């Protein structure tokens, strides 16, 4: 009698499981929207600021200078933020440039790529530290066998 009760209990559980499973399959799925996926929103900068990312094999000095000197024309170095992102030697660089749009036509900036010869940073760094209107904004790891670059922005007028 015990075996009969156990077999019957397992049989009932099996029937209930099958019934539950069929009930779940019979439930219609929620209708899916046919709308296209929403693209990510453009970055929002504080009022008066613009930014651009340059993804290149080498730092895009000309593009960054054009954004700063023609689009923004910031009054001083505080209106410029630059940072590079690079994984290492032989890798492309993502140069992020942000500037405040002051439209001060009297200000002019130069972005310099100073070679770090033989991996000796002092030779490239020391002259830049002596310039009061200059800021070091990043570093570029050159290709194997080539010099690295120290990136600096200088207010020339």
mmCIF file of C-alpha atoms in Angstrom:
data_model
loop_
_atom_site.group_PDB
_atom_site.id
_atom_site.type_symbol
_atom_site.label_atom_id
_atom_site.label_comp_id
_atom_site.label_asym_id
_atom_site.label_seq_id
_atom_site.Cartn_x
_atom_site.Cartn_y
_atom_site.Cartn_z
ATOM 1 C CA UNK A 1 0.000 0.000 0.000
ATOM 2 C CA UNK A 2 2.905 2.351 0.756
ATOM 3 C CA UNK A 3 4.344 1.852 -2.721
ATOM 4 C CA UNK A 4 0.972 2.601 -4.249
ATOM 5 C CA UNK A 5 0.698 5.871 -2.290
ATOM 6 C CA UNK A 6 4.210 6.967 -3.291
ATOM 7 C CA UNK A 7 3.660 6.137 -6.979
ATOM 8 C CA UNK A 8 0.288 7.901 -6.926
ATOM 9 C CA UNK A 9 1.846 11.001 -5.332
ATOM 10 C CA UNK A 10 4.577 11.126 -7.968
ATOM 11 C CA UNK A 11 1.984 10.636 -10.703
ATOM 12 C CA UNK A 12 -0.111 13.532 -9.375
ATOM 13 C CA UNK A 13 2.973 15.787 -9.221
ATOM 14 C CA UNK A 14 3.801 14.871 -12.809
ATOM 15 C CA UNK A 15 0.253 15.658 -14.010
ATOM 16 C CA UNK A 16 0.252 18.971 -12.127
ATOM 17 C CA UNK A 17 3.678 19.887 -13.581
ATOM 18 C CA UNK A 18 2.543 19.148 -17.145
ATOM 19 C CA UNK A 19 -0.685 21.123 -16.629
ATOM 20 C CA UNK A 20 1.252 24.091 -15.193
ATOM 21 C CA UNK A 21 3.755 23.956 -18.030
ATOM 22 C CA UNK A 22 1.004 23.979 -20.696
ATOM 23 C CA UNK A 23 -0.759 26.851 -18.947
ATOM 24 C CA UNK A 24 2.446 28.884 -19.069
ATOM 25 C CA UNK A 25 2.912 28.165 -22.776
ATOM 26 C CA UNK A 26 -0.676 29.100 -23.594
ATOM 27 C CA UNK A 27 -0.323 32.551 -22.066
ATOM 28 C CA UNK A 28 0.145 35.013 -24.943
ATOM 29 C CA UNK A 29 3.361 36.999 -24.825
ATOM 30 C CA UNK A 30 3.200 40.730 -24.348
ATOM 31 C CA UNK A 31 3.244 42.505 -27.706
ATOM 32 C CA UNK A 32 6.660 43.885 -28.581
ATOM 33 C CA UNK A 33 7.122 47.384 -29.866
ATOM 34 C CA UNK A 34 8.104 47.651 -33.507
ATOM 35 C CA UNK A 35 9.858 50.967 -32.858
ATOM 36 C CA UNK A 36 13.544 51.208 -33.666
ATOM 37 C CA UNK A 37 15.987 51.157 -30.746
ATOM 38 C CA UNK A 38 16.637 54.574 -29.261
ATOM 39 C CA UNK A 39 20.178 55.789 -29.989
ATOM 40 C CA UNK A 40 22.253 57.033 -27.074
ATOM 41 C CA UNK A 41 21.813 60.726 -26.316
ATOM 42 C CA UNK A 42 24.525 63.168 -27.299
ATOM 43 C CA UNK A 43 26.701 64.229 -24.374
ATOM 44 C CA UNK A 44 25.399 67.221 -22.464
ATOM 45 C CA UNK A 45 28.006 69.803 -21.503
ATOM 46 C CA UNK A 46 27.602 72.709 -19.085
ATOM 47 C CA UNK A 47 26.330 75.934 -20.640
ATOM 48 C CA UNK A 48 28.899 77.509 -22.936
ATOM 49 C CA UNK A 49 31.083 74.388 -23.275
ATOM 50 C CA UNK A 50 31.564 72.198 -26.338
ATOM 51 C CA UNK A 51 33.594 69.046 -26.796
ATOM 52 C CA UNK A 52 34.923 66.767 -29.453
ATOM 53 C CA UNK A 53 36.699 63.425 -29.444
ATOM 54 C CA UNK A 54 39.420 62.688 -31.979
ATOM 55 C CA UNK A 55 40.072 58.956 -32.464
ATOM 56 C CA UNK A 56 43.244 58.671 -34.509
ATOM 57 C CA UNK A 57 46.485 56.750 -34.826
ATOM 58 C CA UNK A 58 48.367 59.940 -33.866
ATOM 59 C CA UNK A 59 47.133 62.959 -31.849
ATOM 60 C CA UNK A 60 45.058 65.228 -34.121
ATOM 61 C CA UNK A 61 46.825 68.482 -33.225
ATOM 62 C CA UNK A 62 45.300 70.482 -36.092
ATOM 63 C CA UNK A 63 41.730 69.393 -35.332
ATOM 64 C CA UNK A 64 42.068 70.166 -31.636
ATOM 65 C CA UNK A 65 43.588 73.598 -32.350
ATOM 66 C CA UNK A 66 40.798 74.418 -34.807
ATOM 67 C CA UNK A 67 38.139 73.560 -32.220
ATOM 68 C CA UNK A 68 39.845 75.738 -29.613
ATOM 69 C CA UNK A 69 40.819 78.711 -31.815
ATOM 70 C CA UNK A 70 37.837 78.887 -34.186
ATOM 71 C CA UNK A 71 34.862 77.327 -32.422
ATOM 72 C CA UNK A 72 35.502 78.320 -28.808
ATOM 73 C CA UNK A 73 38.065 81.119 -28.566
ATOM 74 C CA UNK A 74 38.315 80.846 -24.751
ATOM 75 C CA UNK A 75 39.611 83.851 -22.786
ATOM 76 C CA UNK A 76 42.273 81.880 -20.934
ATOM 77 C CA UNK A 77 43.653 78.407 -20.294
ATOM 78 C CA UNK A 78 40.929 77.733 -17.700
ATOM 79 C CA UNK A 79 38.496 77.485 -20.620
ATOM 80 C CA UNK A 80 40.318 74.483 -22.095
ATOM 81 C CA UNK A 81 40.276 70.877 -20.891
ATOM 82 C CA UNK A 82 42.112 68.172 -22.822
ATOM 83 C CA UNK A 83 42.792 64.591 -21.912
ATOM 84 C CA UNK A 84 44.088 61.715 -23.994
ATOM 85 C CA UNK A 85 43.218 58.068 -23.524
ATOM 86 C CA UNK A 86 45.489 55.402 -24.965
ATOM 87 C CA UNK A 87 46.097 51.770 -24.034
ATOM 88 C CA UNK A 88 49.830 51.902 -24.708
ATOM 89 C CA UNK A 89 52.469 51.753 -27.414
ATOM 90 C CA UNK A 90 51.253 50.932 -30.945
ATOM 91 C CA UNK A 91 47.670 51.817 -29.980
ATOM 92 C CA UNK A 92 45.463 54.643 -31.336
ATOM 93 C CA UNK A 93 44.747 57.648 -29.157
ATOM 94 C CA UNK A 94 41.397 59.122 -28.151
ATOM 95 C CA UNK A 95 42.031 62.819 -27.676
ATOM 96 C CA UNK A 96 39.149 64.476 -25.814
ATOM 97 C CA UNK A 97 39.042 68.259 -26.191
ATOM 98 C CA UNK A 98 36.590 70.506 -24.333
ATOM 99 C CA UNK A 99 36.534 74.297 -24.424
ATOM 100 C CA UNK A 100 34.407 77.208 -23.248
ATOM 101 C CA UNK A 101 32.893 79.350 -25.978
ATOM 102 C CA UNK A 102 33.966 82.856 -24.981
ATOM 103 C CA UNK A 103 34.442 83.990 -28.605
ATOM 104 C CA UNK A 104 37.449 86.090 -27.609
ATOM 105 C CA UNK A 105 39.111 86.637 -30.995
ATOM 106 C CA UNK A 106 42.154 88.215 -29.342
ATOM 107 C CA UNK A 107 43.170 84.907 -27.700
ATOM 108 C CA UNK A 108 45.180 82.346 -29.669
ATOM 109 C CA UNK A 109 46.364 78.892 -28.566
ATOM 110 C CA UNK A 110 48.899 76.390 -29.857
ATOM 111 C CA UNK A 111 48.772 72.677 -29.085
ATOM 112 C CA UNK A 112 52.305 71.261 -29.089
ATOM 113 C CA UNK A 113 53.481 67.677 -29.408
ATOM 114 C CA UNK A 114 56.956 67.726 -27.860
ATOM 115 C CA UNK A 115 59.087 64.620 -28.565
ATOM 116 C CA UNK A 116 60.314 62.659 -25.558
ATOM 117 C CA UNK A 117 63.584 61.481 -27.055
ATOM 118 C CA UNK A 118 64.910 58.178 -25.774
ATOM 119 C CA UNK A 119 62.160 57.994 -23.140
ATOM 120 C CA UNK A 120 63.859 60.861 -21.243
ATOM 121 C CA UNK A 121 60.928 62.893 -19.958
ATOM 122 C CA UNK A 122 62.989 65.658 -18.316
ATOM 123 C CA UNK A 123 64.329 66.989 -21.619
ATOM 124 C CA UNK A 124 60.804 67.539 -22.926
ATOM 125 C CA UNK A 125 59.174 68.513 -19.640
ATOM 126 C CA UNK A 126 61.577 71.105 -18.206
ATOM 127 C CA UNK A 127 61.220 73.744 -20.970
ATOM 128 C CA UNK A 128 57.411 73.498 -20.734
ATOM 129 C CA UNK A 129 57.418 74.026 -16.972
ATOM 130 C CA UNK A 130 59.216 77.341 -17.425
ATOM 131 C CA UNK A 131 56.433 78.801 -19.625
ATOM 132 C CA UNK A 132 53.764 80.559 -17.503
ATOM 133 C CA UNK A 133 51.151 80.437 -20.293
ATOM 134 C CA UNK A 134 51.526 76.720 -20.920
ATOM 135 C CA UNK A 135 49.934 73.578 -19.505
ATOM 136 C CA UNK A 136 50.811 69.952 -19.971
ATOM 137 C CA UNK A 137 47.666 68.169 -21.113
ATOM 138 C CA UNK A 138 48.731 64.619 -21.833
ATOM 139 C CA UNK A 139 51.086 62.009 -23.142
ATOM 140 C CA UNK A 140 51.178 59.931 -26.327
ATOM 141 C CA UNK A 141 52.910 56.543 -26.369
ATOM 142 C CA UNK A 142 54.676 56.353 -29.752
ATOM 143 C CA UNK A 143 55.013 53.280 -31.854
ATOM 144 C CA UNK A 144 57.750 50.842 -30.900
ATOM 145 C CA UNK A 145 61.103 52.352 -31.805
ATOM 146 C CA UNK A 146 59.678 55.884 -32.137
ATOM 147 C CA UNK A 147 59.658 58.762 -29.668
ATOM 148 C CA UNK A 148 56.750 59.341 -27.322
ATOM 149 C CA UNK A 149 55.105 62.784 -27.275
ATOM 150 C CA UNK A 150 54.291 65.158 -24.453
ATOM 151 C CA UNK A 151 51.163 67.189 -25.274
ATOM 152 C CA UNK A 152 51.009 70.807 -24.093
ATOM 153 C CA UNK A 153 48.684 73.748 -24.758
ATOM 154 C CA UNK A 154 50.133 77.253 -24.838
ATOM 155 C CA UNK A 155 48.428 80.620 -24.998
ATOM 156 C CA UNK A 156 50.432 82.495 -27.629
ATOM 157 C CA UNK A 157 48.413 85.746 -27.563
#
